[in-house]
């Protein structure tokens, strides 16, 4: 009886779809044309990390030095700064200028191809705001259209069973995206955006 159960459990394991991970994703640079020997090394190092960007996790990639045009709008309540923290890390490749293979002390190489959707460029005025403060009422903000942040104010927002991180009370690229391709939603989203569920975690519309 026990054996049958173990076998059934094993079969279920094999039948389950492979969990999406960074390996084989667009952020797996061990593949051509990059052929890095390690999967994390393009972005992280255990020692001698670049600490110049606030909140950077053991950063090993050359950081963008570009000047960005930020989102503006008459109805915006939050404060936007030029991309900081975790958004600046993403833009150290997605700006289309900084070389993708500039890591481990290298500062030059080949930037992202022009004309592809992943290349956001340096004009972010047509992109969802990042490095923008989360002005919900719970934080003493004025934006009634935003859901109240979680109890530990400024760290996350939860709705419909999905929790998205805020970074010192700001929305960054990593609030919506999982750079390590956890597989919850594509393209590399922290949760599926079917029926705009991702948007509705924060927006009370
Ligand atoms: C393409 C660049 C990139 C690659 C490759 C990458 N990371 Fe990251 N990692 C980031 C960025 C950007 C952040 C900050 C954003 C965030 O927290 O999601 C981060 C955050 C982290 C964090 C802290 C936050 C968390 O998610 O726990 C850990 C730990 C981490 N990475 C480990 C790894 C390991 C281990 C690998 C290799 C298996 C790896 N990363 C590969 C870019 C990368
Ligand atoms: C080391 C360079 C590098 C860094 C750092 C980096 N990316 Fe990427 N990313 C890429 C490349 C290269 C692609 C593939 C572009 C293409 O389609 O050719 C990509 C693709 C993506 C895609 C599309 C995935 C898909 O399956 O279509 C998303 C989303 C993305 N990145 C988000 C992020 C976010 C968010 C961050 C920061 C948290 C980040 N990236 C940091 C290089 C980088
Ligand atoms: C508020 C949530 C949110 C934020 C913040 C955000 N994104 Fe996205 N991003 C999305 C969603 C949702 C999609 C999928 C859009 C679609 O499939 O039509 C997406 C798509 C992408 C893609 C794939 C483009 C493509 O079509 O191949 C890339 C690359 C990307 N984002 C990078 C970034 C970077 C870099 C940042 C920060 C500068 C960022 N995103 C900030 C929600 C966000
Ligand atoms: C992590 C939280 C979060 C998520 C997820 C999110 N947003 Fe936002 N969004 C914000 C914040 C914060 C602002 C800035 C609001 C302000 O200050 O007025 C904003 C701004 C906007 C604006 C501009 C508002 C204006 O007044 O100009 C639009 C439109 C918008 N978001 C749509 C979306 C859509 C569509 C999605 C899903 C693809 C989405 N958002 C996902 C937090 C989020």
GROMACS .gro file of C-alpha atoms and ligand atoms in nm:
model
  377
    1UNK     CA    1   0.000   0.000   0.000
    2UNK     CA    2   0.273   0.239   0.102
    3UNK     CA    3   0.470   0.155  -0.213
    4UNK     CA    4   0.171   0.228  -0.434
    5UNK     CA    5   0.133   0.567  -0.271
    6UNK     CA    6   0.502   0.649  -0.321
    7UNK     CA    7   0.478   0.547  -0.686
    8UNK     CA    8   0.168   0.759  -0.738
    9UNK     CA    9   0.339   1.056  -0.576
   10UNK     CA   10   0.644   1.007  -0.797
   11UNK     CA   11   0.427   0.995  -1.108
   12UNK     CA   12   0.255   1.316  -1.002
   13UNK     CA   13   0.595   1.480  -0.968
   14UNK     CA   14   0.691   1.384  -1.321
   15UNK     CA   15   0.354   1.487  -1.459
   16UNK     CA   16   0.381   1.837  -1.307
   17UNK     CA   17   0.503   2.100  -1.556
   18UNK     CA   18   0.869   2.197  -1.513
   19UNK     CA   19   0.890   2.506  -1.290
   20UNK     CA   20   1.014   2.805  -1.484
   21UNK     CA   21   1.348   2.929  -1.358
   22UNK     CA   22   1.619   3.163  -1.479
   23UNK     CA   23   1.788   2.875  -1.661
   24UNK     CA   24   1.679   2.881  -2.026
   25UNK     CA   25   1.507   3.220  -1.983
   26UNK     CA   26   1.602   3.544  -2.156
   27UNK     CA   27   1.819   3.618  -1.853
   28UNK     CA   28   2.023   3.301  -1.896
   29UNK     CA   29   2.347   3.436  -2.041
   30UNK     CA   30   2.527   3.101  -2.032
   31UNK     CA   31   2.390   3.057  -2.381
   32UNK     CA   32   2.524   3.198  -2.709
   33UNK     CA   33   2.623   3.466  -2.790
   34UNK     CA   34   2.733   3.534  -2.430
   35UNK     CA   35   2.845   3.188  -2.315
   36UNK     CA   36   2.910   3.295  -1.956
   37UNK     CA   37   3.041   3.013  -1.740
   38UNK     CA   38   2.804   3.096  -1.454
   39UNK     CA   39   2.439   3.195  -1.464
   40UNK     CA   40   2.445   3.453  -1.181
   41UNK     CA   41   2.776   3.624  -1.267
   42UNK     CA   42   2.630   3.867  -1.523
   43UNK     CA   43   2.446   4.039  -1.241
   44UNK     CA   44   2.584   3.922  -0.903
   45UNK     CA   45   2.913   3.842  -0.732
   46UNK     CA   46   2.966   3.696  -0.384
   47UNK     CA   47   3.261   3.931  -0.317
   48UNK     CA   48   3.377   4.273  -0.426
   49UNK     CA   49   3.031   4.389  -0.531
   50UNK     CA   50   2.951   4.738  -0.662
   51UNK     CA   51   2.780   4.920  -0.377
   52UNK     CA   52   2.734   5.252  -0.556
   53UNK     CA   53   2.366   5.190  -0.633
   54UNK     CA   54   2.147   5.204  -0.322
   55UNK     CA   55   1.969   4.874  -0.248
   56UNK     CA   56   2.168   4.677  -0.507
   57UNK     CA   57   2.200   4.306  -0.418
   58UNK     CA   58   2.572   4.212  -0.454
   59UNK     CA   59   2.583   4.383  -0.794
   60UNK     CA   60   2.836   4.271  -1.056
   61UNK     CA   61   2.707   4.449  -1.368
   62UNK     CA   62   2.825   4.784  -1.493
   63UNK     CA   63   2.557   5.038  -1.398
   64UNK     CA   64   2.394   5.272  -1.646
   65UNK     CA   65   2.521   5.630  -1.654
   66UNK     CA   66   2.243   5.751  -1.886
   67UNK     CA   67   2.006   6.041  -1.815
   68UNK     CA   68   1.644   5.928  -1.841
   69UNK     CA   69   1.328   6.113  -1.936
   70UNK     CA   70   1.070   6.019  -1.671
   71UNK     CA   71   0.692   5.974  -1.695
   72UNK     CA   72   0.482   6.285  -1.642
   73UNK     CA   73   0.108   6.337  -1.616
   74UNK     CA   74  -0.132   6.599  -1.484
   75UNK     CA   75  -0.304   6.344  -1.260
   76UNK     CA   76   0.010   6.197  -1.104
   77UNK     CA   77   0.011   6.220  -0.723
   78UNK     CA   78   0.343   6.052  -0.650
   79UNK     CA   79   0.693   6.190  -0.675
   80UNK     CA   80   0.908   6.052  -0.956
   81UNK     CA   81   1.285   6.066  -0.954
   82UNK     CA   82   1.523   5.950  -1.224
   83UNK     CA   83   1.542   5.568  -1.204
   84UNK     CA   84   1.699   5.465  -0.876
   85UNK     CA   85   1.752   5.146  -0.680
   86UNK     CA   86   1.628   4.830  -0.843
   87UNK     CA   87   1.502   5.002  -1.158
   88UNK     CA   88   1.846   5.141  -1.228
   89UNK     CA   89   1.980   4.784  -1.221
   90UNK     CA   90   1.736   4.671  -1.491
   91UNK     CA   91   1.809   4.976  -1.701
   92UNK     CA   92   2.177   4.882  -1.690
   93UNK     CA   93   2.085   4.661  -1.988
   94UNK     CA   94   1.732   4.768  -2.084
   95UNK     CA   95   1.841   5.128  -2.158
   96UNK     CA   96   1.967   5.001  -2.492
   97UNK     CA   97   2.298   5.182  -2.440
   98UNK     CA   98   2.481   5.000  -2.158
   99UNK     CA   99   2.646   4.678  -2.272
  100UNK     CA  100   2.478   4.353  -2.170
  101UNK     CA  101   2.813   4.178  -2.131
  102UNK     CA  102   2.969   4.455  -1.918
  103UNK     CA  103   3.013   4.271  -1.591
  104UNK     CA  104   3.287   4.180  -1.344
  105UNK     CA  105   3.464   4.512  -1.395
  106UNK     CA  106   3.413   4.541  -1.772
  107UNK     CA  107   3.245   4.864  -1.881
  108UNK     CA  108   3.199   4.806  -2.253
  109UNK     CA  109   3.055   4.542  -2.484
  110UNK     CA  110   2.740   4.495  -2.689
  111UNK     CA  111   2.418   4.674  -2.593
  112UNK     CA  112   2.066   4.540  -2.648
  113UNK     CA  113   1.950   4.538  -3.010
  114UNK     CA  114   1.756   4.845  -3.118
  115UNK     CA  115   1.393   4.819  -3.218
  116UNK     CA  116   1.302   4.525  -2.991
  117UNK     CA  117   1.030   4.559  -2.727
  118UNK     CA  118   1.272   4.476  -2.444
  119UNK     CA  119   1.480   4.783  -2.532
  120UNK     CA  120   1.304   5.053  -2.330
  121UNK     CA  121   1.558   5.318  -2.427
  122UNK     CA  122   1.631   5.624  -2.215
  123UNK     CA  123   1.291   5.787  -2.273
  124UNK     CA  124   1.064   5.635  -2.008
  125UNK     CA  125   0.779   5.883  -2.062
  126UNK     CA  126   0.582   5.611  -2.245
  127UNK     CA  127   0.637   5.348  -1.976
  128UNK     CA  128   0.456   5.278  -1.647
  129UNK     CA  129   0.618   5.508  -1.388
  130UNK     CA  130   0.906   5.362  -1.185
  131UNK     CA  131   1.093   5.511  -0.890
  132UNK     CA  132   0.757   5.668  -0.806
  133UNK     CA  133   0.631   5.697  -0.449
  134UNK     CA  134   0.322   5.494  -0.354
  135UNK     CA  135   0.081   5.766  -0.236
  136UNK     CA  136  -0.194   5.551  -0.085
  137UNK     CA  137  -0.408   5.680   0.199
  138UNK     CA  138  -0.247   5.435   0.447
  139UNK     CA  139   0.081   5.615   0.388
  140UNK     CA  140  -0.078   5.953   0.436
  141UNK     CA  141  -0.089   5.997   0.059
  142UNK     CA  142  -0.362   6.150  -0.153
  143UNK     CA  143  -0.426   5.886  -0.422
  144UNK     CA  144  -0.760   5.722  -0.340
  145UNK     CA  145  -0.722   5.505  -0.652
  146UNK     CA  146  -0.440   5.307  -0.494
  147UNK     CA  147  -0.508   5.020  -0.255
  148UNK     CA  148  -0.376   5.050   0.099
  149UNK     CA  149  -0.025   4.914   0.134
  150UNK     CA  150   0.028   4.619   0.368
  151UNK     CA  151   0.060   4.652   0.745
  152UNK     CA  152   0.433   4.710   0.720
  153UNK     CA  153   0.362   5.029   0.530
  154UNK     CA  154   0.586   5.096   0.235
  155UNK     CA  155   0.710   4.741   0.186
  156UNK     CA  156   0.438   4.567  -0.017
  157UNK     CA  157   0.081   4.566  -0.150
  158UNK     CA  158  -0.150   4.263  -0.149
  159UNK     CA  159  -0.472   4.187  -0.335
  160UNK     CA  160  -0.633   3.870  -0.467
  161UNK     CA  161  -0.369   3.655  -0.300
  162UNK     CA  162  -0.081   3.830  -0.478
  163UNK     CA  163   0.176   4.036  -0.288
  164UNK     CA  164   0.396   4.278  -0.482
  165UNK     CA  165   0.703   4.443  -0.326
  166UNK     CA  166   0.756   4.815  -0.287
  167UNK     CA  167   1.109   4.943  -0.232
  168UNK     CA  168   1.127   5.212   0.038
  169UNK     CA  169   0.769   5.290  -0.053
  170UNK     CA  170   0.834   5.314  -0.428
  171UNK     CA  171   0.720   5.117  -0.730
  172UNK     CA  172   1.021   4.984  -0.924
  173UNK     CA  173   1.057   4.747  -1.220
  174UNK     CA  174   1.095   4.461  -0.972
  175UNK     CA  175   0.756   4.542  -0.815
  176UNK     CA  176   0.592   4.387  -1.122
  177UNK     CA  177   0.873   4.173  -1.265
  178UNK     CA  178   1.064   3.872  -1.138
  179UNK     CA  179   1.409   3.904  -1.291
  180UNK     CA  180   1.478   3.540  -1.205
  181UNK     CA  181   1.176   3.419  -1.400
  182UNK     CA  182   0.996   3.250  -1.113
  183UNK     CA  183   0.735   3.153  -1.366
  184UNK     CA  184   0.424   3.304  -1.208
  185UNK     CA  185   0.347   3.507  -1.519
  186UNK     CA  186   0.511   3.595  -1.847
  187UNK     CA  187   0.705   3.799  -1.952
  188UNK     CA  188   0.882   3.744  -1.619
  189UNK     CA  189   0.594   3.894  -1.420
  190UNK     CA  190   0.552   3.833  -1.048
  191UNK     CA  191   0.197   3.716  -1.114
  192UNK     CA  192  -0.024   3.655  -1.415
  193UNK     CA  193  -0.182   3.965  -1.560
  194UNK     CA  194  -0.483   3.774  -1.693
  195UNK     CA  195  -0.790   3.997  -1.646
  196UNK     CA  196  -0.541   4.270  -1.548
  197UNK     CA  197  -0.502   4.100  -1.208
  198UNK     CA  198  -0.147   4.235  -1.170
  199UNK     CA  199  -0.262   4.595  -1.226
  200UNK     CA  200  -0.547   4.548  -0.978
  201UNK     CA  201  -0.311   4.453  -0.696
  202UNK     CA  202  -0.228   4.823  -0.666
  203UNK     CA  203  -0.500   5.006  -0.859
  204UNK     CA  204  -0.846   5.011  -0.705
  205UNK     CA  205  -1.036   5.057  -1.032
  206LIG     C1  206   1.991   3.952  -1.541
  206LIG     C2  207   2.047   3.984  -1.414
  206LIG     C3  208   2.036   3.885  -1.302
  206LIG     C4  209   2.072   3.753  -1.301
  206LIG     C5  210   2.132   3.672  -1.413
  206LIG     C6  211   2.049   3.707  -1.166
  206LIG     N1  212   1.997   3.807  -1.090
  206LIG    FE1  213   1.954   3.801  -0.891
  206LIG     N2  214   1.884   3.992  -0.898
  206LIG     C7  215   1.889   4.073  -1.009
  206LIG     C8  216   1.827   4.199  -0.979
  206LIG     C9  217   1.812   4.316  -1.074
  206LIG    C10  218   1.784   4.191  -0.846
  206LIG    C11  219   1.708   4.300  -0.768
  206LIG    C12  220   1.562   4.294  -0.803
  206LIG    C13  221   1.487   4.196  -0.720
  206LIG     O1  222   1.508   4.193  -0.598
  206LIG     O2  223   1.405   4.121  -0.776
  206LIG    C14  224   1.823   4.060  -0.796
  206LIG    C15  225   1.801   4.013  -0.667
  206LIG    C16  226   1.854   3.895  -0.618
  206LIG    C17  227   1.844   3.853  -0.482
  206LIG    C18  228   1.780   3.930  -0.368
  206LIG    C19  229   1.629   3.936  -0.383
  206LIG    C20  230   1.568   3.800  -0.393
  206LIG     O3  231   1.503   3.774  -0.495
  206LIG     O4  232   1.587   3.716  -0.303
  206LIG    C21  233   1.905   3.730  -0.473
  206LIG    C22  234   1.921   3.644  -0.350
  206LIG    C23  235   1.951   3.696  -0.607
  206LIG     N3  236   1.919   3.799  -0.692
  206LIG    C24  237   2.018   3.580  -0.640
  206LIG    C25  238   2.049   3.541  -0.770
  206LIG    C26  239   2.112   3.413  -0.805
  206LIG    C27  240   2.150   3.306  -0.705
  206LIG    C28  241   2.127   3.413  -0.940
  206LIG    C29  242   2.180   3.301  -1.028
  206LIG    C30  243   2.114   3.172  -1.015
  206LIG    C31  244   2.076   3.539  -0.990
  206LIG     N4  245   2.029   3.612  -0.884
  206LIG    C32  246   2.078   3.577  -1.122
  206LIG    C33  247   1.943   4.041  -1.130
  206LIG    C34  248   1.989   3.917  -1.169
  207LIG     C1  249   2.258   4.185  -1.777
  207LIG     C2  250   2.159   4.254  -1.857
  207LIG     C3  251   2.017   4.258  -1.806
  207LIG     C4  252   1.971   4.301  -1.683
  207LIG     C5  253   2.052   4.354  -1.568
  207LIG     C6  254   1.828   4.287  -1.687
  207LIG     N1  255   1.789   4.236  -1.808
  207LIG    FE1  256   1.601   4.189  -1.866
  207LIG     N2  257   1.668   4.117  -2.045
  207LIG     C7  258   1.799   4.126  -2.088
  207LIG     C8  259   1.808   4.070  -2.221
  207LIG     C9  260   1.935   4.063  -2.306
  207LIG    C10  261   1.678   4.029  -2.258
  207LIG    C11  262   1.635   3.965  -2.390
  207LIG    C12  263   1.615   4.074  -2.494
  207LIG    C13  264   1.579   4.012  -2.627
  207LIG     O1  265   1.460   3.982  -2.647
  207LIG     O2  266   1.668   3.992  -2.707
  207LIG    C14  267   1.593   4.059  -2.143
  207LIG    C15  268   1.458   4.032  -2.139
  207LIG    C16  269   1.374   4.074  -2.037
  207LIG    C17  270   1.231   4.057  -2.036
  207LIG    C18  271   1.147   3.987  -2.141
  207LIG    C19  272   1.133   3.842  -2.102
  207LIG    C20  273   1.059   3.757  -2.201
  207LIG     O3  274   1.044   3.637  -2.169
  207LIG     O4  275   1.018   3.807  -2.307
  207LIG    C21  276   1.186   4.117  -1.921
  207LIG    C22  277   1.042   4.125  -1.875
  207LIG    C23  278   1.299   4.171  -1.853
  207LIG     N3  279   1.412   4.142  -1.924
  207LIG    C24  280   1.291   4.244  -1.736
  207LIG    C25  281   1.401   4.284  -1.659
  207LIG    C26  282   1.391   4.346  -1.531
  207LIG    C27  283   1.262   4.386  -1.465
  207LIG    C28  284   1.517   4.365  -1.485
  207LIG    C29  285   1.559   4.421  -1.351
  207LIG    C30  286   1.490   4.369  -1.230
  207LIG    C31  287   1.607   4.316  -1.588
  207LIG     N4  288   1.532   4.267  -1.691
  207LIG    C32  289   1.745   4.319  -1.582
  207LIG    C33  290   1.905   4.174  -2.016
  207LIG    C34  291   1.901   4.219  -1.885
  208LIG     C1  292   0.345   4.836  -1.305
  208LIG     C2  293   0.400   4.714  -1.350
  208LIG     C3  294   0.524   4.717  -1.432
  208LIG     C4  295   0.637   4.791  -1.409
  208LIG     C5  296   0.665   4.888  -1.296
  208LIG     C6  297   0.730   4.756  -1.515
  208LIG     N1  298   0.673   4.664  -1.599
  208LIG    FE1  299   0.761   4.574  -1.757
  208LIG     N2  300   0.586   4.484  -1.807
  208LIG     C7  301   0.473   4.485  -1.729
  208LIG     C8  302   0.370   4.405  -1.793
  208LIG     C9  303   0.230   4.380  -1.740
  208LIG    C10  304   0.428   4.356  -1.912
  208LIG    C11  305   0.361   4.267  -2.018
  208LIG    C12  306   0.299   4.353  -2.121
  208LIG    C13  307   0.233   4.272  -2.229
  208LIG     O1  308   0.256   4.150  -2.234
  208LIG     O2  309   0.163   4.331  -2.308
  208LIG    C14  310   0.564   4.407  -1.917
  208LIG    C15  311   0.655   4.380  -2.019
  208LIG    C16  312   0.792   4.408  -2.011
  208LIG    C17  313   0.893   4.361  -2.103
  208LIG    C18  314   0.870   4.273  -2.222
  208LIG    C19  315   0.849   4.356  -2.344
  208LIG    C20  316   0.816   4.267  -2.456
  208LIG     O3  317   0.705   4.285  -2.510
  208LIG     O4  318   0.900   4.182  -2.489
  208LIG    C21  319   1.013   4.410  -2.060
  208LIG    C22  320   1.149   4.388  -2.123
  208LIG    C23  321   0.987   4.490  -1.943
  208LIG     N3  322   0.852   4.486  -1.916
  208LIG    C24  323   1.084   4.554  -1.871
  208LIG    C25  324   1.059   4.643  -1.767
  208LIG    C26  325   1.159   4.728  -1.705
  208LIG    C27  326   1.306   4.729  -1.740
  208LIG    C28  327   1.095   4.801  -1.611
  208LIG    C29  328   1.150   4.913  -1.528
  208LIG    C30  329   1.211   5.025  -1.601
  208LIG    C31  330   0.955   4.759  -1.612
  208LIG     N4  331   0.937   4.665  -1.709
  208LIG    C32  332   0.857   4.808  -1.526
  208LIG    C33  333   0.456   4.551  -1.609
  208LIG    C34  334   0.548   4.638  -1.552
  209LIG     C1  335   0.304   4.776  -0.759
  209LIG     C2  336   0.189   4.864  -0.775
  209LIG     C3  337   0.138   4.891  -0.913
  209LIG     C4  338   0.105   4.800  -1.011
  209LIG     C5  339   0.114   4.650  -1.005
  209LIG     C6  340   0.057   4.877  -1.123
  209LIG     N1  341   0.061   5.010  -1.093
  209LIG    FE1  342   0.006   5.160  -1.215
  209LIG     N2  343   0.077   5.294  -1.084
  209LIG     C7  344   0.119   5.267  -0.957
  209LIG     C8  345   0.157   5.388  -0.891
  209LIG     C9  346   0.208   5.404  -0.749
  209LIG    C10  347   0.137   5.492  -0.985
  209LIG    C11  348   0.155   5.640  -0.963
  209LIG    C12  349   0.017   5.694  -0.926
  209LIG    C13  350   0.019   5.838  -0.887
  209LIG     O1  351   0.109   5.878  -0.814
  209LIG     O2  352  -0.074   5.912  -0.928
  209LIG    C14  353   0.085   5.428  -1.105
  209LIG    C15  354   0.050   5.497  -1.220
  209LIG    C16  355  -0.024   5.442  -1.323
  209LIG    C17  356  -0.084   5.518  -1.429
  209LIG    C18  357  -0.069   5.667  -1.453
  209LIG    C19  358  -0.161   5.746  -1.365
  209LIG    C20  359  -0.153   5.893  -1.392
  209LIG     O3  360  -0.215   5.967  -1.314
  209LIG     O4  361  -0.086   5.939  -1.488
  209LIG    C21  362  -0.156   5.431  -1.504
  209LIG    C22  363  -0.242   5.461  -1.623
  209LIG    C23  364  -0.133   5.299  -1.448
  209LIG     N3  365  -0.053   5.311  -1.337
  209LIG    C24  366  -0.181   5.182  -1.499
  209LIG    C25  367  -0.138   5.055  -1.460
  209LIG    C26  368  -0.165   4.935  -1.534
  209LIG    C27  369  -0.242   4.924  -1.663
  209LIG    C28  370  -0.107   4.833  -1.464
  209LIG    C29  371  -0.097   4.688  -1.499
  209LIG    C30  372  -0.029   4.658  -1.625
  209LIG    C31  373  -0.048   4.893  -1.344
  209LIG     N4  374  -0.068   5.027  -1.347
  209LIG    C32  375   0.015   4.823  -1.243
  209LIG    C33  376   0.128   5.140  -0.900
  209LIG    C34  377   0.110   5.024  -0.966
   0.00000   0.00000   0.00000
